[in-house]
Short mmCIF file of N, CA, C and O in Angstrom, two decimals:
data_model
loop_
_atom_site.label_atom_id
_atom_site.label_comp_id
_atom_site.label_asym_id
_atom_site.label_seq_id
_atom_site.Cartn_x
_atom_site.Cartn_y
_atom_site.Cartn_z
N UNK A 811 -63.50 78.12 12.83
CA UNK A 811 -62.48 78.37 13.83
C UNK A 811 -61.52 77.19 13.96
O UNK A 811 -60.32 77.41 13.82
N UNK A 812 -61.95 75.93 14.23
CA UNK A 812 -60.73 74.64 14.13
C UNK A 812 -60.66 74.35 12.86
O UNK A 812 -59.76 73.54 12.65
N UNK A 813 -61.19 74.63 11.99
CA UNK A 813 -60.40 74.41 10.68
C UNK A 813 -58.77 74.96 10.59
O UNK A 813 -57.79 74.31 10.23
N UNK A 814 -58.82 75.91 10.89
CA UNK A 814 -57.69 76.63 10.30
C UNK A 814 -56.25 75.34 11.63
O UNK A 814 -55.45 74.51 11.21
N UNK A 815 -56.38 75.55 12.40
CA UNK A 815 -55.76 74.98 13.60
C UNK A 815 -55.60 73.33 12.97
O UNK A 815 -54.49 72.81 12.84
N UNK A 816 -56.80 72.68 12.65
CA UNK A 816 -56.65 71.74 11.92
C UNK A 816 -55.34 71.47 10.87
O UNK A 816 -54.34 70.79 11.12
N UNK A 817 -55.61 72.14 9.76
CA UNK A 817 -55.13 72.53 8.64
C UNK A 817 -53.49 72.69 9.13
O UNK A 817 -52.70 72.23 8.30
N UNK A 818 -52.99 73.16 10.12
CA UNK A 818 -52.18 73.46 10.71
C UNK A 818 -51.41 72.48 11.11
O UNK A 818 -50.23 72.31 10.78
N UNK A 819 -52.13 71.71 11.90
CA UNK A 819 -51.77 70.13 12.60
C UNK A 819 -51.52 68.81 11.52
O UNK A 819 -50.69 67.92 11.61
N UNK A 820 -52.46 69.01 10.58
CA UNK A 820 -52.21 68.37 9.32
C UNK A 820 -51.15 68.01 8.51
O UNK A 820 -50.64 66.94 8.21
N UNK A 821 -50.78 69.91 8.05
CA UNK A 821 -49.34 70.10 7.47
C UNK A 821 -48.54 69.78 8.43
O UNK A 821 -47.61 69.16 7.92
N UNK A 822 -48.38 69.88 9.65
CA UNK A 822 -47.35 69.45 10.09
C UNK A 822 -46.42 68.03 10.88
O UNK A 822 -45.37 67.87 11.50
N UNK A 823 -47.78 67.04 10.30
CA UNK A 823 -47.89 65.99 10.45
C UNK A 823 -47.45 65.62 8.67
O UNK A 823 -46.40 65.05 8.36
N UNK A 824 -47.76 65.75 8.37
CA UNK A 824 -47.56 65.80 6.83
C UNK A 824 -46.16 66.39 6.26
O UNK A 824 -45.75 65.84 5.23
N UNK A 825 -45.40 67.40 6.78
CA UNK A 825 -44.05 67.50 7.00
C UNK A 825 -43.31 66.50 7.79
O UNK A 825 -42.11 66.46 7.53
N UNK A 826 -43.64 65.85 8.50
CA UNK A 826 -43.12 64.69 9.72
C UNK A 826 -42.97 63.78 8.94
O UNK A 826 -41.94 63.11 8.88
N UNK A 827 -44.21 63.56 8.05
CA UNK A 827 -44.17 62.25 7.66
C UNK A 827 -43.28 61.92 6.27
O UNK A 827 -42.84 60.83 5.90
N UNK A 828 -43.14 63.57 5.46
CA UNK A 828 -41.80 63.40 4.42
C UNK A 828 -40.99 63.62 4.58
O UNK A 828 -40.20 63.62 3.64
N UNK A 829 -40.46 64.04 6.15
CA UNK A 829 -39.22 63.96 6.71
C UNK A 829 -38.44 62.49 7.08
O UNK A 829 -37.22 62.34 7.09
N UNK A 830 -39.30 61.61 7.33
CA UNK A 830 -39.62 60.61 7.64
C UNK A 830 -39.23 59.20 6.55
O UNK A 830 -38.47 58.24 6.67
N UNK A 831 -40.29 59.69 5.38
CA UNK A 831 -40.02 59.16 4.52
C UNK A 831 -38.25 59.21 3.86
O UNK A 831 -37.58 58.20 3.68
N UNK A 832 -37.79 60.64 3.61
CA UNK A 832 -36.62 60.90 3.55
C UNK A 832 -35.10 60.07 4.24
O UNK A 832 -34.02 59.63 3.84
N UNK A 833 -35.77 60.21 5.36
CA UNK A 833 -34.44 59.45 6.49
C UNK A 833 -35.20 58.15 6.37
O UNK A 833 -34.61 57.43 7.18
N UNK A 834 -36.48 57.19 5.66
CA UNK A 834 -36.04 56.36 5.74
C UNK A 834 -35.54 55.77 4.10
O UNK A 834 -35.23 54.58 4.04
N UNK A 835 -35.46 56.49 2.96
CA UNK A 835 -35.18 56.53 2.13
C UNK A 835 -33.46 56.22 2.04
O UNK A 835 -32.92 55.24 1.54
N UNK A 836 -32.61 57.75 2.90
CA UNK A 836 -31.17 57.45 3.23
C UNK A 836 -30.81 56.40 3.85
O UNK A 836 -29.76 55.97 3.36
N UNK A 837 -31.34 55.52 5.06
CA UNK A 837 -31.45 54.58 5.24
C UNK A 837 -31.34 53.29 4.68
O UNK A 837 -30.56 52.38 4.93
N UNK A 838 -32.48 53.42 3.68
CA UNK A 838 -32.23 51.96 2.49
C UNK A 838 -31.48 52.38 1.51
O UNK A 838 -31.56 51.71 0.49
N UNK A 839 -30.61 53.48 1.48
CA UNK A 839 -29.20 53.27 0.88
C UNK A 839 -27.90 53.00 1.37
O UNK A 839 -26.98 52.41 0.81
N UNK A 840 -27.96 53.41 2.30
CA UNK A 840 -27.32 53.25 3.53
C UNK A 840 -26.90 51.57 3.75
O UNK A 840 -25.74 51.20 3.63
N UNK A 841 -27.90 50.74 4.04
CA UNK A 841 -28.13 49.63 4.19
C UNK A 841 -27.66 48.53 2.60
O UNK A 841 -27.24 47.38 2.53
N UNK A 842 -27.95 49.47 1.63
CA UNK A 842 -27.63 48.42 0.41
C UNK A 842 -25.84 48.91 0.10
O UNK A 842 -25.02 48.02 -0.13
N UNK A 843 -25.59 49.78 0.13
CA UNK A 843 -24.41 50.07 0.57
C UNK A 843 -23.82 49.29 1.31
O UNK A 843 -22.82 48.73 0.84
N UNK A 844 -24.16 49.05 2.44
CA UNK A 844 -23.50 48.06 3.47
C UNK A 844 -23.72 46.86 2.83
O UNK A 844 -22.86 46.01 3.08
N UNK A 845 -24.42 46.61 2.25
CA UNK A 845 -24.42 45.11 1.85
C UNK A 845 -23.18 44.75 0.80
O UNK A 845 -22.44 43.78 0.72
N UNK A 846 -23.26 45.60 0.27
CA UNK A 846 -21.81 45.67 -0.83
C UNK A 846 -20.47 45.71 -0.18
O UNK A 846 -19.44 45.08 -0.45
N UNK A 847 -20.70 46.57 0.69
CA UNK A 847 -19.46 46.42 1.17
C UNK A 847 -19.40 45.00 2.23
O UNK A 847 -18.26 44.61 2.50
N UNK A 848 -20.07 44.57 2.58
CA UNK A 848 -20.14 43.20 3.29
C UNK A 848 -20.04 41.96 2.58
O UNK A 848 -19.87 40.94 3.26
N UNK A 849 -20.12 41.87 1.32
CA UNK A 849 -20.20 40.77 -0.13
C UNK A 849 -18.75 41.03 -0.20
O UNK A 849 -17.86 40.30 0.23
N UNK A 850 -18.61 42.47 -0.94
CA UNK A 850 -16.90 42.33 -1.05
C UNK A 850 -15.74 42.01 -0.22
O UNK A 850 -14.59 41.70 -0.55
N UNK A 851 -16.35 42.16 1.11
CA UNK A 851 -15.23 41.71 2.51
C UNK A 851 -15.62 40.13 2.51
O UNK A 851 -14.72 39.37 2.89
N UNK A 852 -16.47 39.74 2.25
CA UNK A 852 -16.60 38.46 2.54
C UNK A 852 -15.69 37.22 1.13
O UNK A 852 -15.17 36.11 1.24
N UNK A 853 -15.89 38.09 0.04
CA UNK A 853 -14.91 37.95 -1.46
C UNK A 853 -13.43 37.98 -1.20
O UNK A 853 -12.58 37.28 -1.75
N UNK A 854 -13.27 38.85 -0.33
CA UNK A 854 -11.75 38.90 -0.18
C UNK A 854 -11.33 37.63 1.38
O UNK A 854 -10.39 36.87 1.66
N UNK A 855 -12.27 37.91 1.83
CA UNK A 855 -11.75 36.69 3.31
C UNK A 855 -11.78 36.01 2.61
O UNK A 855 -10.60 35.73 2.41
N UNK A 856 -12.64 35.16 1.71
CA UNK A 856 -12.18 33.44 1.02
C UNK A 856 -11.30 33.98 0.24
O UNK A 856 -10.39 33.64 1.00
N UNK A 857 -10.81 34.45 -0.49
CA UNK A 857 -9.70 34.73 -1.29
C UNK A 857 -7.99 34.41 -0.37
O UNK A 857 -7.01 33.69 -0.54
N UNK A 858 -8.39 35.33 0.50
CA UNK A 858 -7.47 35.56 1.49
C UNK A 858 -7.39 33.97 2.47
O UNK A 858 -6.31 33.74 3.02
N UNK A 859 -8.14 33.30 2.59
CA UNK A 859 -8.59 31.83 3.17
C UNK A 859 -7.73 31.20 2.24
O UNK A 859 -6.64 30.77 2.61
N UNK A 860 -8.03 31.12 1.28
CA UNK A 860 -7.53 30.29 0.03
C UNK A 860 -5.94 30.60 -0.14
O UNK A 860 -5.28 29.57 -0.19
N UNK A 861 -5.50 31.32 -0.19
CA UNK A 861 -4.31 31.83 -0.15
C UNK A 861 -3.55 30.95 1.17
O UNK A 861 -2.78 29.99 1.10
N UNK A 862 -3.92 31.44 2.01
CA UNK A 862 -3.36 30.92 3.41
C UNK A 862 -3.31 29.51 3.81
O UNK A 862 -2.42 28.94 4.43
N UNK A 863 -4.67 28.93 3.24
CA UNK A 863 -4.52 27.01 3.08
C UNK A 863 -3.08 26.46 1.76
O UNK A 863 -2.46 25.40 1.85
N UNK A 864 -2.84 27.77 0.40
CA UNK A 864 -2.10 26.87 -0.05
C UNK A 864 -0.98 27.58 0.44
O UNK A 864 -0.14 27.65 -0.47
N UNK A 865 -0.43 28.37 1.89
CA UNK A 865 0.72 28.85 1.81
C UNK A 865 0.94 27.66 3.22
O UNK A 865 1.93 26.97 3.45
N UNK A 866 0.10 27.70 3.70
CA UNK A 866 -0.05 26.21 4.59
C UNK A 866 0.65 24.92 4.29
O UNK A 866 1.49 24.18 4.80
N UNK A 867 -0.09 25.01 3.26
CA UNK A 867 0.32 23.59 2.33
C UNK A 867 1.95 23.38 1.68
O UNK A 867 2.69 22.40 1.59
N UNK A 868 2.08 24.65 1.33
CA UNK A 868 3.78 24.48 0.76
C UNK A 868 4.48 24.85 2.24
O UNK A 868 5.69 25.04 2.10
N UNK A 869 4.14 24.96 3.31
CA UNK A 869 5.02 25.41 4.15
C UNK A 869 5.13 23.92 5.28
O UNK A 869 6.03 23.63 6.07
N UNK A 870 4.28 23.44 5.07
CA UNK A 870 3.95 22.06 5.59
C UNK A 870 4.97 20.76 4.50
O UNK A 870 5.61 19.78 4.89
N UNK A 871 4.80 21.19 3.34
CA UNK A 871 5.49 20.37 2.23
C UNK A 871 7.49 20.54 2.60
O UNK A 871 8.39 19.71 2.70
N UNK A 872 7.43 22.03 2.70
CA UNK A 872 9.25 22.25 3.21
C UNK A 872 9.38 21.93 3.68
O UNK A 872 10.38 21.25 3.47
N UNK A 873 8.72 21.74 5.16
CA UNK A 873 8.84 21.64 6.91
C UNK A 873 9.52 20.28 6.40
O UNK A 873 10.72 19.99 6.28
N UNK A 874 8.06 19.36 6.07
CA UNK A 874 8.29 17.69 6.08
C UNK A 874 10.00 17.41 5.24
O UNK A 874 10.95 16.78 5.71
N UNK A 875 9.90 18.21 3.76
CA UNK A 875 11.44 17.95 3.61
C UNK A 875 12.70 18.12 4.07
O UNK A 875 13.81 17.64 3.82
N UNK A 876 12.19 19.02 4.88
CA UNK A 876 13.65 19.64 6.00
C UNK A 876 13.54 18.81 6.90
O UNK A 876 14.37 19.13 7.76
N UNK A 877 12.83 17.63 7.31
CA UNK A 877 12.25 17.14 8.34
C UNK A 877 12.10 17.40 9.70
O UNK A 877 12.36 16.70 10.69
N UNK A 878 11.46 18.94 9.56
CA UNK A 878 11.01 19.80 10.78
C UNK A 878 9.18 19.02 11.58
O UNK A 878 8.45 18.80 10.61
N UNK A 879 8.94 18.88 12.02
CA UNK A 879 8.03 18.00 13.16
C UNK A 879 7.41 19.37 13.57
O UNK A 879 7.66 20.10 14.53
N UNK A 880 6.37 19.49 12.37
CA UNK A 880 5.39 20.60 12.40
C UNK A 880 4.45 20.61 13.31
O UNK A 880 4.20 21.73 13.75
N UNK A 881 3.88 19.77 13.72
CA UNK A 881 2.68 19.21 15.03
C UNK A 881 4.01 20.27 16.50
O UNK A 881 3.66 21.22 17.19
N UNK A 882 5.29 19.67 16.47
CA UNK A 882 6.03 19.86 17.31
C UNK A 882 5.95 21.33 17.84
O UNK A 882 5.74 21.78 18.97
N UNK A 883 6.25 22.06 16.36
CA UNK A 883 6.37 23.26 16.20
C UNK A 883 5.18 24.10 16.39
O UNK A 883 5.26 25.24 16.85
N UNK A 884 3.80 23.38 15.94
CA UNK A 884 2.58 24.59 16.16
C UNK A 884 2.59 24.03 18.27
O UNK A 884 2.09 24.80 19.08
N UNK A 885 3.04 23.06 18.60
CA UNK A 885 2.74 23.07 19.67
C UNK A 885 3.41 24.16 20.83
O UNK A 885 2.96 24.81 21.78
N UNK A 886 4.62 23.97 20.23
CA UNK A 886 5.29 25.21 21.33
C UNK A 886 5.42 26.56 21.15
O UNK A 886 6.03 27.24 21.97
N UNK A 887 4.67 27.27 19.66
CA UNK A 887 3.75 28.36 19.45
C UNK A 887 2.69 28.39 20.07
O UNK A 887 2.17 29.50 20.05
N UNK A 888 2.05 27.51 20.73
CA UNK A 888 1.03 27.73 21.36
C UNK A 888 1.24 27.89 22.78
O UNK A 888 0.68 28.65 23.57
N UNK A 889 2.18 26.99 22.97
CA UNK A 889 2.62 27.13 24.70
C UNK A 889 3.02 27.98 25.11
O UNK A 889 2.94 28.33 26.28
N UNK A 890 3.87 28.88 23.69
CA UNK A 890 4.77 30.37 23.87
C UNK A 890 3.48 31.26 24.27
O UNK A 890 3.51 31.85 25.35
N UNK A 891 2.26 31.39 23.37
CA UNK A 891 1.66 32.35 23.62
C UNK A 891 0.61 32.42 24.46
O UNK A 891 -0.02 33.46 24.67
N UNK A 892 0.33 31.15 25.05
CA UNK A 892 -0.21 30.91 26.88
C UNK A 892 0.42 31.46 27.47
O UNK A 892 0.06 32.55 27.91
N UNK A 893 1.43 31.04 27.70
CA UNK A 893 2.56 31.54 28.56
C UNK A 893 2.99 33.22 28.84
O UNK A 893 3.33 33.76 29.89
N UNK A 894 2.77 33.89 27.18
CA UNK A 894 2.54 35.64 27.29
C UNK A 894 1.55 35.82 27.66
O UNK A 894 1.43 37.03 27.88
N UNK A 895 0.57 35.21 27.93
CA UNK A 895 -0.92 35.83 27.84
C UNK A 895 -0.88 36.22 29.54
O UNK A 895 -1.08 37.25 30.17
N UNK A 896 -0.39 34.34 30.01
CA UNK A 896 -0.28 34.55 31.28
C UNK A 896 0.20 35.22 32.21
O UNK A 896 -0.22 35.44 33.34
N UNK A 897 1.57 35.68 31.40
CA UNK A 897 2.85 36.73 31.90
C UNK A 897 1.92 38.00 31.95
O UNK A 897 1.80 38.91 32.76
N UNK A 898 1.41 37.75 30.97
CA UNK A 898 0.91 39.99 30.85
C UNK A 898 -0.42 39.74 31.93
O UNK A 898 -0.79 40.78 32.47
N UNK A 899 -1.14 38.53 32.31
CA UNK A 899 -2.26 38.79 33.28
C UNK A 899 -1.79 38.97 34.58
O UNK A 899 -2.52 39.50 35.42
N UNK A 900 -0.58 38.55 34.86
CA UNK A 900 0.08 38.11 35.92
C UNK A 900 0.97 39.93 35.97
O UNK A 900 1.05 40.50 37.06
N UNK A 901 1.39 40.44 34.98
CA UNK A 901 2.04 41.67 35.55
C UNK A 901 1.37 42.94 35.31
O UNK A 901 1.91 44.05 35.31
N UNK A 902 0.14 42.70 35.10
CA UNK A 902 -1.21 43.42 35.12
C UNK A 902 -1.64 43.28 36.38
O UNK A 902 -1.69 44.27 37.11
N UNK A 903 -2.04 41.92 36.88
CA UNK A 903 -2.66 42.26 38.11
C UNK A 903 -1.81 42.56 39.36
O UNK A 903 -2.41 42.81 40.40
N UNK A 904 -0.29 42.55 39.35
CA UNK A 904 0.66 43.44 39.54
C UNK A 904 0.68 44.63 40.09
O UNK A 904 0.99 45.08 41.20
N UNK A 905 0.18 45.14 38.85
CA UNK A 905 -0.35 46.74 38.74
C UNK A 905 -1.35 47.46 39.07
O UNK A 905 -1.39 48.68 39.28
N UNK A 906 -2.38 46.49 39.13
CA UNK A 906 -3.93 46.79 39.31
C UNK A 906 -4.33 46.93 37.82
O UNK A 906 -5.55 46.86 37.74
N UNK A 907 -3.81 47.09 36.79
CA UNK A 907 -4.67 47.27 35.62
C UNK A 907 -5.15 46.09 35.18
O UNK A 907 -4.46 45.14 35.55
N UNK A 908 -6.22 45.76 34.42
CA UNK A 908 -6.78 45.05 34.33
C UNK A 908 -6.49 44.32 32.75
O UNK A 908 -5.90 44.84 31.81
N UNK A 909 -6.94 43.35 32.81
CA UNK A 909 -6.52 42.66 30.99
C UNK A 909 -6.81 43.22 30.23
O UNK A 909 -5.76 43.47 29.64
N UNK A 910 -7.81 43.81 29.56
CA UNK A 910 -8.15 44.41 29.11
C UNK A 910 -7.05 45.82 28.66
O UNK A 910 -6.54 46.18 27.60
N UNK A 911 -6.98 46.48 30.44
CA UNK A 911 -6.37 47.77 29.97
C UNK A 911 -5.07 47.53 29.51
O UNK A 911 -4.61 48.25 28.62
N UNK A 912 -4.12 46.21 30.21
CA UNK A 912 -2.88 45.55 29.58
C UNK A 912 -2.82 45.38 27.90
O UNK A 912 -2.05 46.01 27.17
N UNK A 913 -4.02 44.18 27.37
CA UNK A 913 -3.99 44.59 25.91
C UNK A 913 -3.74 45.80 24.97
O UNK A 913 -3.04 45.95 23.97
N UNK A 914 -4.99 47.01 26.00
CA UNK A 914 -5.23 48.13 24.96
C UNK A 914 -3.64 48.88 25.24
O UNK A 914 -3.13 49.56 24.36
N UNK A 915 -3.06 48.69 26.35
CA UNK A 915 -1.56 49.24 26.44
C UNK A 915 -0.59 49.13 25.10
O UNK A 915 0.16 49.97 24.60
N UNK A 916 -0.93 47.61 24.65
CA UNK A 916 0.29 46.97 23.88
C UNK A 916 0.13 47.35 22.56
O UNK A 916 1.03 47.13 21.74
N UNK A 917 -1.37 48.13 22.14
CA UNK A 917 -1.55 47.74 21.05
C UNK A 917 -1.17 49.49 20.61
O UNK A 917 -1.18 49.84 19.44
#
């Protein structure tokens, strides 16, 4: 009489468990997948790094021959964009919306 009921509970523990196996099978492809694609993004940021230090470098090389006062210049790019940050917190809370919802506005 519990055999059969057994037998029952078995298989269907035994279906669970190659269901199981399955999703965790898709899983570790899933995952090595991501890894590839995480190697190749990381291949292209230093690429893209590298690029940007020597566009740095020749743009720093003009500046100095034009004798533009680059320190001068990253400084009041920076003051400019305090200064927006502050403007948009300042006509946000204005509004009641919040920084956040100001950013996601602009973008």
């Amino acid at each position: 009489m519990g055999f059969g009921s057994t037998a029952k509970k078995l298989q269907k523990v035994a279906d669970i468990a190659d269901d199981l196996y399955t999703k965790v099978n898709e899983l570790k492809a899933q995952l090595q997948d991501l890894r590839g694609t995480v190697e190749a993004t990381n291949s292209c940021v230093d690429e893209i790094d590298g690029r940007l230090d020597e566009q740095r470098a020749l743009l720093e090389a003009i500046a100095d021959e034009q004798g533009v006062d680059t320190e001068a210049v990253l400084t009041d790019a920076l003051i400019e964009d305090a200064e927006g940050s502050t403007a948009e917190s300042d006509a946000a809370a204005e509004t009641g919306e919040t920084e956040a919802d100001a950013k996601s506005s602009d973008d």
